Amino acid sequence: MPRTIAVFGAGYIGLVTAACLAELGHTVVVRDIQPERVQRLQAGEVPIFEPGLAEMIARNTERLSFTLDAATALAAAEVAYVCVDTPPTVSGDADLSRVWSVVDSLRGAPALLAVVVKSTVPVGTGRRIRTVLNESGLEHVAYASNPEFTAEGRAVADFMTPDRIVIGGSDQDVIRLVADLHHGINAPIEVMDVASAEMTKLAANAALMTRISFINEIAALCELTGADVELVSKAIGLDHRIGAHFLQAGIGWGGSCFPKDSEALKQLASNTGYHPQLLNAAIEVNNLQKRRAIQTLKQALGSLEGTEIALLGMTFKPSTDDMRESPSTVLAARLLAEGARVRCWDPLAPQELPEPWSQTTRHPRALDALDGADAVILATAWPELRELPWHEAHDLMRRPVMFDGRNLLDPAKMRALGFTYMSVGRP
Ligand code: UDX
């Protein structure tokens, strides 16, 4: 049965959740605290890029509205979905202040039946929210955890055709209510207690990060022994016990989730007195991976002082405009610190970016960034980079040195074009 839902937070997760719930037939009011963001949404503009999202919002305008005011969002809401971000604090723990301010605003909501948290939170948060709800006169409102596993760049598709839906709750009614909200989606529903649902999200991310760091470590060993990580990765991925996904070697993970969630899980473990050795190792491999790229470049160029380096690809992965914790930011900062000048290109990265990007120059065409460069780093696996006329680029560059941080190009072809070509874990 269609419900009336208040979604708190109009970020990547909130907007996608709201649009998809509206698409499934529910009436959704999205509340965000940023006036500019709400105004743009009210004017029919979608402030983030996510494939299919703008179209989905446009075809559900009848059931989808946006507000700055929590009371307006809650006026008829039966369900409050918490989709606010939980960035790291200075101690690396998850900052739950936005979650708490949403929970505070629920007091007196006239029609509320359930609060559902989608934000990634430390295990135990649901229990604390339950206590606060009880103290706020909302004992009658049920609580559920419904973590998201959507990846940016395919968030809408991930929501509508997920591998599974995880619902954590303490009674059957709230589980049925949250399951019914997803009516129309064909996916297994994993029902569990709240703490296990909270842990499932953190553990899923940790498993994926560990796989990437694992293959990056194998890549480093391949470089030292003359093996080819691409061949190794494909062959181990064919083992059904291992599987093929998340075995792509490169310059490491970034994004809005992995870096902060790995840190939050680490702090969660430390707060309970446990030393998470495997997780720590996965994080360390990832940090080193970004710096190894600069080392590799120095082996080819010697000192980077006064060099012109083209950095192609800036976002943390293709099909997104998201720059959060992108490995390219570390590369840019390290190159500048080594005295290089950095010219960058990216098809979707925003023009306005925090430091160190203002010290770099941005070029609308990749070939312009390459003109006169001493070396090029491929930092994001944009398909456009595969299609670039590399023979032309070779002639434009001062020195045709390439570090392919995503193993995008064919080493033999690039060398045949005259490039000094280096990549990750390939001889
Ligand atoms: C991730 C999880 O996939 C998702 O389930 C969770 O909800 C949020 O975090 P996302 O951050 O959007 O999603 O990106 P993802 O596609 O998982 O990639 C993360 C990073 O790992 C990227 O920087 C990507 O380039 C890198 N990566 C991924 C690799 O280096 N190798 C791989 O094999 C896969």
CSV table of C-alpha atoms in Angstrom, one decimal, residues 12-13 85-88 148 150-153 201 205 209 212 246 251-263 286-287 290 314-318 320-330 379-380 406:
chain,number,residue,atom,x,y,z
A,12,TYR,CA,23.2,11.1,-3.3
A,13,ILE,CA,21.5,8.6,-1.1
A,85,ASP,CA,25.6,12.0,5.8
A,86,THR,CA,27.8,10.8,8.6
A,87,PRO,CA,31.2,12.2,7.9
A,88,PRO,CA,34.2,11.4,10.1
A,148,GLU,CA,22.0,1.0,1.4
A,150,THR,CA,24.2,1.4,-3.8
A,151,ALA,CA,27.3,2.4,-5.7
A,152,GLU,CA,27.5,5.9,-7.1
A,153,GLY,CA,27.1,6.0,-10.9
A,201,LYS,CA,26.6,-2.4,5.9
A,205,ASN,CA,32.1,-2.3,2.5
A,209,MET,CA,37.8,-2.7,0.3
A,212,ILE,CA,40.8,-4.1,-3.7
A,246,PHE,CA,36.4,-5.9,-7.2
A,251,ILE,CA,45.7,3.5,-7.6
A,252,GLY,CA,43.3,2.5,-4.8
A,253,TRP,CA,39.8,3.2,-3.6
A,254,GLY,CA,38.3,6.6,-2.8
A,255,GLY,CA,34.8,8.0,-2.7
A,256,SER,CA,32.3,9.1,-0.1
A,257,CYS,CA,31.9,5.7,1.5
A,258,PHE,CA,35.0,3.5,1.6
A,259,PRO,CA,37.4,5.9,3.2
A,260,LYS,CA,35.0,7.1,5.9
A,261,ASP,CA,33.4,3.8,6.6
A,262,SER,CA,36.7,2.0,6.9
A,263,GLU,CA,37.9,4.6,9.4
A,286,ASN,CA,45.3,1.7,0.0
A,287,ASN,CA,47.2,4.8,1.4
A,290,LYS,CA,48.3,6.3,-4.2
A,314,MET,CA,39.9,13.5,-11.3
A,315,THR,CA,36.7,11.9,-9.9
A,316,PHE,CA,37.1,8.8,-7.7
A,317,LYS,CA,35.6,6.6,-10.4
A,318,PRO,CA,34.0,7.1,-13.8
A,320,THR,CA,30.2,10.3,-11.3
A,321,ASP,CA,31.0,13.9,-10.6
A,322,ASP,CA,32.0,13.1,-7.1
A,323,MET,CA,35.5,14.1,-6.0
A,324,ARG,CA,35.2,13.1,-2.3
A,325,GLU,CA,38.4,11.3,-1.2
A,326,SER,CA,39.4,10.8,-4.8
A,327,PRO,CA,42.9,9.3,-5.1
A,328,SER,CA,43.6,11.9,-7.7
A,329,THR,CA,43.5,14.6,-5.0
A,330,VAL,CA,46.4,12.9,-3.2
A,379,ALA,CA,43.8,8.4,-12.5
A,380,THR,CA,40.1,7.6,-13.4
A,406,ARG,CA,43.8,2.1,-13.8
